[in-house]
Amino acid sequence: MKFVSTRDIAGNEYNSYEVIKNGIAADGGLFFPKEKVFFAKEELLSLKEKSYADRAAFIISKYLTDFSKAALAYSCKEAYSKEKFGSHPAPLRKAGEITYLELYHGPTCAFKDMALQLMPRLLSLSIEKSGVNEDALVLVATSGDTGKAALEGFADVNRTKIMVFYPEGGVSEIQKKQMLSQKGSNVNVCGVVGNFDDCQTGVKNIFQNEYVIKPLSKTGHFFSSANSINFGRLVPQVVYYISACIDMNLPEGVLCDITVPTGNFGNILAAYMAKKAGAPIGRLICASNKNKVLTDFFTTGVYDRRREFFLTSSPSMDILVSSNLERLLWLVAGAGKTREYMKNLKEKGVFEVDADTLKVLQEDIYACFADEKDCHETIRKTFEEYNYLIDPHTAVGTFAAEKYMKETDSNNPMLVVSTASPFKFSPSVSRALGLSSGEGFDAMDRLSEYTGIDAPKALTGLRYEKSRFFTVVKPESMAEEVIKFANQTV
């Protein structure tokens, strides 16, 4: 399998290990497979009795053909071990008309673990296959969950360093404590005065900044990314959609619609990839919070980031520049148009797709949003009616799923992606249930007592952990912090 950049009209080709090692293309584009991947019905049926790790190894091997099947099988077995994820990494839970795909049973209690327990292993394999002498310096911009999941995945991994940037004041107290207390000799965490888009733009600019790249190489490092702009982070996410379709035991000819709480567009893009690869998936519902730039785009064809930014109770979706949308645009419109769209977005803050492109997008994707009132009401209603506790991101998804089912005549089963443990956002969930929440661990204790549900040990144990990282900088100082970290000895 060869890969190309979403902005390269010439179509230069790359191997999968180059793609994972580099993270982002030299022209600023994102890597994507040149050829389509498709699983025959018989292949999907053959996975039914397989473990999640075995399913993952088989599915990923179709995309990453440069890696031996034995290496992928070993990596997946290590990543999705019972010690890290329990007996099933991605279980299903029924509540009313909705089936939830629970993706928060990993080490950091968020769906990002599903990719970031495997991706460091893929990067190590890529470094080995590339034959380079330099070590990887992994840069991550996080809106909350990716940061901790990446830190946990890369901590003390040989030949890597990882630096995470998060928006100061833009993540929950628990998310922040998870990151700042991270153990490991090769990790660093830095707050940024601004929002997630400032962090993400800063990281992208550093990747292409020769004044940073040259001194970095002198320290014996090269840049890579653990955000979903890296295909090595994206491809493991395809697995849980195909796996869920298998576990749902859908009758012959029946498709399931899938609702995905969406910020940077990576998770829903993985669902789109699974659909196009032959999984029995119908419509995809793109669920946004009050930062509804994607809802507006899929409704009008105009993507406009020139708008007010809102801090919400679903901070991992507080995003105005959804990077992985670029890959979908490439799939639908090609490299030439995609390059122009991204140029306009960077220079003008807005782009518009033509009517034909919008029509194709709308055939597969329905988009809507939930405001804060909708989100909190959905948390309360879901718990009262089904005794099922969901976090704010999952609540946004639930609201969107219910709206879609009311507005359309679809009889397809509905799958909603549950992206994080509700205890990561205890104050918001508590307020939604009418509790006097308090903050942080007090809110977690009260929520657990009220609901009768034990909070995950990975979260309750944080109260005794000490913070290790204290630096907060303006966006223009991010590159300087990267150079400082690169010069530190592990």
XYZ file of C-alpha atoms in Angstrom:
490
model
C 0.000 0.000 0.000
C 1.323 3.414 -1.022
C 0.273 6.734 0.475
C -0.055 10.239 -0.972
C -0.433 13.734 0.451
C -3.866 15.338 0.334
C -2.307 18.473 -1.200
C 0.069 16.908 -3.721
C -1.317 17.115 -7.260
C 1.695 15.162 -8.560
C 0.743 12.207 -6.381
C 4.192 11.374 -5.005
C 4.067 8.058 -3.167
C 5.226 7.092 0.331
C 5.542 3.848 2.246
C 3.473 3.360 5.383
C 6.511 3.473 7.677
C 7.504 6.859 6.183
C 3.973 8.129 6.753
C 3.914 7.138 10.420
C 7.462 8.340 11.050
C 6.893 11.768 9.471
C 3.341 12.347 10.677
C 2.575 15.147 8.228
C 3.632 15.704 4.602
C 6.268 18.292 3.704
C 3.642 20.330 1.827
C 1.454 20.516 4.936
C -0.968 17.909 3.640
C -2.091 14.748 5.401
C -1.179 11.253 4.255
C -3.835 8.829 3.032
C -3.797 5.449 1.240
C -3.677 5.790 -2.516
C -5.756 2.656 -3.062
C -9.084 1.634 -1.558
C -9.217 -0.990 1.161
C -12.220 -3.317 1.070
C -13.139 -6.305 3.206
C -15.261 -9.026 1.655
C -18.237 -10.224 3.661
C -16.483 -13.540 4.245
C -13.456 -11.758 5.711
C -15.624 -9.870 8.193
C -17.467 -13.057 9.169
C -14.135 -14.772 9.799
C -13.390 -12.195 12.519
C -16.481 -12.991 14.584
C -14.801 -15.463 16.942
C -11.502 -13.556 17.034
C -10.279 -11.447 19.947
C -10.185 -7.670 19.592
C -6.386 -7.776 19.241
C -6.614 -10.349 16.452
C -9.295 -8.322 14.679
C -7.092 -5.242 14.930
C -4.036 -7.001 13.514
C -6.000 -8.341 10.550
C -7.718 -5.044 9.704
C -4.624 -2.871 10.118
C -2.520 -5.245 8.007
C -4.610 -4.246 4.976
C -3.477 -0.625 5.377
C 0.076 -1.008 6.700
C 1.432 -3.542 4.243
C 5.080 -2.676 4.950
C 4.839 -4.317 8.365
C 4.946 -8.061 8.848
C 1.756 -9.707 10.052
C 3.706 -11.181 12.945
C 4.917 -7.742 14.075
C 1.406 -6.297 13.870
C -0.078 -9.267 15.719
C 2.447 -8.911 18.542
C 1.961 -5.135 18.751
C -1.829 -5.441 18.896
C -1.663 -8.171 21.528
C 0.542 -5.961 23.707
C -1.554 -2.838 23.129
C -4.956 -4.380 23.843
C -4.006 -6.609 26.755
C -6.470 -7.576 29.470
C -4.334 -5.688 31.989
C -4.938 -2.432 30.110
C -8.475 -2.827 28.771
C -10.164 -5.661 30.630
C -11.859 -8.569 28.889
C -13.188 -6.494 25.954
C -11.634 -3.149 24.946
C -14.758 -1.902 23.123
C -17.963 -3.343 24.619
C -21.520 -2.498 23.550
C -24.228 -1.297 25.962
C -27.927 -0.938 25.088
C -29.992 1.929 26.536
C -33.412 2.358 24.972
C -33.236 2.634 21.194
C -29.520 3.401 21.263
C -26.569 1.040 21.462
C -23.468 2.651 22.947
C -19.960 1.735 21.862
C -17.977 2.252 25.064
C -14.429 3.281 24.248
C -13.287 4.479 27.673
C -12.125 1.290 29.382
C -8.416 1.878 28.734
C -5.673 3.312 30.983
C -6.785 6.970 30.713
C -10.560 6.426 30.542
C -11.041 7.964 27.077
C -11.396 6.660 23.530
C -7.966 7.983 22.611
C -6.450 4.953 24.375
C -7.792 2.739 21.591
C -5.298 4.275 19.169
C -2.584 5.585 21.437
C -1.771 2.297 23.119
C -0.907 0.921 19.678
C 0.531 3.927 17.862
C 3.831 4.153 19.833
C 4.521 0.567 18.818
C 3.796 1.420 15.184
C 6.150 4.394 15.406
C 8.922 2.245 16.886
C 8.498 -0.248 14.045
C 8.576 2.639 11.553
C 11.802 4.065 12.982
C 13.364 0.620 12.758
C 12.249 0.080 9.147
C 13.370 3.581 8.134
C 16.907 2.896 9.308
C 17.317 6.409 10.731
C 19.721 7.182 13.547
C 17.676 10.031 15.021
C 15.018 9.506 17.679
C 11.431 10.745 17.429
C 10.275 13.911 19.170
C 6.511 13.546 19.187
C 4.499 16.770 19.369
C 0.873 16.696 20.469
C -1.801 19.366 20.647
C -4.653 18.319 22.911
C -8.136 19.519 23.733
C -8.055 17.233 26.762
C -8.060 13.472 26.247
C -5.408 13.008 23.546
C -2.693 14.514 25.731
C -2.921 12.049 28.591
C -3.512 9.079 26.286
C -0.435 9.988 24.226
C 1.697 10.548 27.319
C 0.614 7.194 28.737
C 1.281 5.428 25.449
C 4.730 6.931 24.837
C 6.047 7.089 28.418
C 9.531 5.550 28.477
C 9.140 4.096 24.980
C 12.597 3.592 23.503
C 13.864 6.173 20.972
C 11.031 8.626 21.592
C 10.328 11.840 23.443
C 6.865 13.355 23.687
C 5.755 16.932 24.328
C 2.103 17.828 24.846
C 0.575 21.295 24.505
C -2.842 21.946 26.072
C -4.983 25.117 26.282
C -4.619 26.582 29.769
C -8.141 26.936 31.153
C -9.559 24.832 28.326
C -9.450 21.330 29.836
C -11.190 19.810 32.845
C -9.464 19.695 36.232
C -9.165 15.906 36.015
C -7.761 16.037 32.475
C -5.184 18.600 33.567
C -4.141 16.578 36.618
C -3.804 13.476 34.434
C -1.293 15.260 32.216
C 0.655 17.266 34.773
C 1.282 14.216 36.974
C 2.411 11.944 34.122
C 5.353 9.704 34.958
C 8.173 8.959 32.528
C 11.655 10.269 31.772
C 10.843 11.195 28.154
C 7.679 13.266 28.636
C 6.923 16.988 28.879
C 3.704 19.006 29.200
C 3.171 22.709 28.502
C 0.102 24.917 28.839
C -0.695 27.485 26.145
C -2.473 30.787 26.654
C -5.252 30.330 24.107
C -7.583 27.615 22.860
C -7.031 24.224 21.218
C -6.823 25.746 17.750
C -3.891 27.878 18.946
C -2.165 24.716 20.181
C -2.873 22.772 16.992
C -1.830 25.613 14.684
C 1.337 26.082 16.718
C 2.276 22.417 16.390
C 1.587 22.404 12.640
C 3.731 25.514 12.187
C 6.598 23.981 14.175
C 6.532 20.931 11.901
C 7.246 23.190 8.912
C 9.564 25.712 10.612
C 13.123 25.318 9.283
C 14.425 27.437 12.161
C 13.243 24.672 14.486
C 13.859 21.617 12.299
C 17.565 22.354 11.704
C 18.576 22.783 15.356
C 16.372 19.806 16.204
C 18.345 17.533 13.879
C 21.540 18.584 15.662
C 20.073 17.193 18.890
C 19.550 13.825 17.186
C 15.778 14.073 16.790
C 13.143 14.289 14.077
C 9.537 15.424 14.464
C 6.551 13.131 14.511
C 2.961 13.546 15.633
C 0.551 11.562 17.792
C -2.484 13.619 16.819
C -4.929 12.108 14.375
C -3.158 14.010 11.594
C -0.786 11.000 11.813
C -2.243 8.051 9.923
C -0.707 5.712 12.503
C -3.090 7.242 15.016
C -6.075 7.126 12.663
C -5.952 3.544 11.394
C -6.452 1.827 14.796
C -9.717 3.749 15.100
C -11.118 2.024 12.016
C -10.881 -1.244 13.926
C -13.462 -0.525 16.605
C -16.126 0.428 14.079
C -15.705 -2.798 12.136
C -15.503 -4.721 15.410
C -18.712 -3.093 16.684
C -20.593 -3.991 13.511
C -19.503 -7.611 13.977
C -20.591 -7.632 17.634
C -23.998 -6.112 16.837
C -24.957 -9.280 14.926
C -26.831 -7.300 12.297
C -29.242 -9.310 10.116
C -28.315 -9.772 6.471
C -28.731 -6.492 4.574
C -29.239 -4.326 7.686
C -26.990 -1.292 8.195
C -26.350 0.585 11.431
C -26.224 4.367 11.602
C -23.403 5.726 13.748
C -23.305 8.977 15.719
C -19.880 10.341 16.606
C -19.202 13.273 18.972
C -16.878 15.256 16.742
C -14.125 17.818 17.196
C -11.029 17.279 15.070
C -12.929 14.918 12.714
C -10.590 11.946 13.157
C -13.037 9.644 14.936
C -15.852 10.109 12.451
C -13.403 9.861 9.543
C -12.412 6.423 10.853
C -16.103 5.463 10.789
C -16.305 6.729 7.206
C -13.262 4.635 6.301
C -14.864 1.561 7.883
C -18.042 2.166 5.885
C -16.155 2.506 2.607
C -14.148 -0.622 3.466
C -17.305 -2.732 3.536
C -18.583 -2.541 7.113
C -22.424 -2.544 7.279
C -22.704 1.148 8.135
C -25.453 3.469 6.922
C -25.450 7.203 7.667
C -22.888 8.911 9.871
C -24.156 11.593 12.243
C -21.580 14.294 12.982
C -22.419 15.648 16.448
C -20.996 19.022 17.490
C -21.326 21.163 20.588
C -21.893 24.934 20.557
C -18.731 25.294 18.433
C -20.792 24.137 15.462
C -18.461 24.915 12.575
C -18.928 21.382 11.187
C -22.722 21.498 11.438
C -22.711 24.720 9.452
C -20.304 23.270 6.902
C -22.283 20.112 6.190
C -25.455 22.200 5.975
C -24.226 25.042 3.741
C -20.917 23.944 2.219
C -19.166 26.927 3.830
C -16.432 26.265 6.391
C -15.851 29.476 8.346
C -13.625 29.538 11.415
C -14.070 33.311 11.801
C -16.499 33.058 14.682
C -16.759 33.237 18.443
C -15.086 30.386 20.316
C -17.025 28.850 23.204
C -15.731 26.960 26.230
C -18.231 24.179 26.891
C -18.721 21.207 29.197
C -17.476 18.998 26.330
C -13.975 20.514 26.001
C -12.534 17.831 23.716
C -14.913 19.152 21.052
C -14.119 22.840 21.566
C -12.474 23.129 18.161
C -12.926 25.462 15.183
C -10.341 23.943 12.807
C -11.119 20.252 12.268
C -7.915 18.954 10.711
C -9.100 15.553 9.493
C -11.829 17.087 7.369
C -9.003 17.643 4.882
C -8.756 13.895 4.283
C -12.480 13.620 3.565
C -12.276 16.545 1.146
C -9.404 14.827 -0.657
C -11.429 11.636 -0.976
C -14.396 13.495 -2.436
C -12.843 16.426 -4.334
C -9.207 15.482 -5.035
C -5.835 17.075 -4.242
C -6.199 20.206 -6.373
C -9.395 21.433 -4.760
C -8.289 20.321 -1.305
C -5.074 22.325 -1.548
C -7.078 25.393 -2.549
C -9.574 24.873 0.289
C -6.783 24.629 2.863
C -5.010 27.667 1.423
C -8.180 29.718 1.745
C -8.798 28.459 5.269
C -5.310 29.477 6.354
C -5.224 32.853 4.599
C -8.884 33.929 4.754
C -10.321 31.770 7.517
C -13.022 30.392 5.234
C -13.612 28.168 2.210
C -16.646 26.931 0.308
C -17.123 23.665 -1.573
C -19.162 23.459 -4.766
C -22.726 22.138 -4.815
C -21.784 18.742 -6.254
C -19.170 18.145 -3.553
C -21.613 19.154 -0.821
C -24.235 16.770 -2.188
C -21.786 13.858 -2.069
C -20.793 14.735 1.500
C -24.408 14.966 2.644
C -25.210 11.526 1.254
C -23.000 9.958 3.915
C -23.008 12.531 6.710
C -25.790 14.262 8.630
C -24.666 17.008 11.008
C -26.293 18.738 13.962
C -25.265 20.275 17.277
C -26.286 20.385 20.923
C -25.984 23.460 23.116
C -25.196 23.290 26.833
C -28.851 22.993 27.850
C -29.384 20.126 25.402
C -26.261 18.389 26.680
C -27.150 18.582 30.370
C -30.776 17.620 29.785
C -29.641 14.560 27.830
C -27.325 13.448 30.653
C -30.183 13.741 33.156
C -32.770 12.034 30.955
C -30.491 9.153 29.990
C -29.672 8.411 33.619
C -33.250 8.745 34.860
C -34.780 6.637 32.089
C -32.123 3.964 31.617
C -29.887 4.192 34.709
C -27.039 4.791 32.277
C -24.478 7.493 33.040
C -22.831 9.337 30.153
C -20.273 12.124 29.893
C -20.964 15.484 28.157
C -19.367 14.451 24.847
C -21.463 11.295 24.696
C -24.500 13.383 25.642
C -23.912 15.605 22.609
C -23.817 12.441 20.513
C -26.983 11.080 22.122
C -28.869 14.324 21.496
C -27.784 14.309 17.846
C -28.746 10.646 17.422
C -32.210 11.221 18.860
C -32.707 14.283 16.675
C -31.665 12.342 13.582
C -34.022 9.476 14.380
C -36.915 11.929 14.784
C -36.167 13.902 11.615
C -35.544 10.985 9.253
C -37.330 7.804 8.325
C -34.282 5.617 8.991
C -35.106 2.291 10.615
C -31.448 1.389 10.994
C -30.123 0.464 14.443
C -28.362 3.448 16.042
C -24.854 3.209 17.465
C -23.537 6.144 19.526
C -19.843 6.371 20.333
C -19.274 6.854 24.058
C -15.941 8.610 24.169
C -15.029 9.144 27.830
C -15.829 8.062 31.358
C -18.424 10.386 32.912
C -16.157 10.637 35.956
C -13.581 12.579 33.914
C -16.173 15.369 33.874
C -17.755 14.888 37.278
C -18.654 18.558 37.947
C -20.548 18.922 34.652
C -22.289 15.551 34.987
C -23.201 16.319 38.600
C -24.730 19.661 37.679
C -26.747 17.970 34.946
C -28.157 15.577 37.562
C -29.074 18.451 39.873
C -26.313 17.854 42.404
C -24.335 20.601 44.099
C -21.258 19.447 42.313
C -18.182 20.974 43.870
C -15.046 20.538 41.804
C -12.493 17.877 40.966
C -12.297 14.892 43.271
C -15.065 16.104 45.591
C -17.431 16.098 42.629
C -16.214 12.646 41.616
C -16.891 11.262 45.093
C -20.358 12.796 45.231
C -21.273 11.567 41.762
C -20.163 8.042 42.610
C -22.162 8.059 45.835
C -25.303 9.407 44.150
C -25.265 7.020 41.187
C -23.943 3.941 42.963
C -21.264 3.601 40.279
C -17.603 3.266 41.215
C -15.289 5.802 39.596
C -12.364 4.214 37.706
C -9.272 3.633 39.827
C -7.182 5.354 37.149
C -9.024 8.573 38.062
C -9.524 8.226 41.817
C -5.813 7.556 42.296
C -4.919 10.919 40.754
C -5.767 12.828 43.926
C -2.562 11.536 45.505
C -0.330 12.304 42.519
C 1.882 15.396 42.475
C 2.144 17.663 39.444
C 5.493 17.590 37.633
C 4.990 20.258 34.954
C 4.192 23.930 35.479
C 5.157 25.834 32.296
C 2.533 27.972 30.526
C 3.498 30.012 27.438
C 1.963 32.144 24.722
C 1.550 30.457 21.301
C 4.539 32.294 19.835
C 6.828 30.704 22.464
C 5.881 27.073 21.751
C 8.812 26.484 19.386
C 11.291 27.722 21.991
C 9.923 25.218 24.521
C 10.298 22.413 21.990
C 13.980 23.225 21.431
C 14.586 23.342 25.189
C 13.015 19.914 25.613
C 14.942 18.456 22.679
C 18.200 19.499 24.327
C 17.343 17.781 27.604
C 18.913 14.382 28.146
C 16.597 11.516 29.012
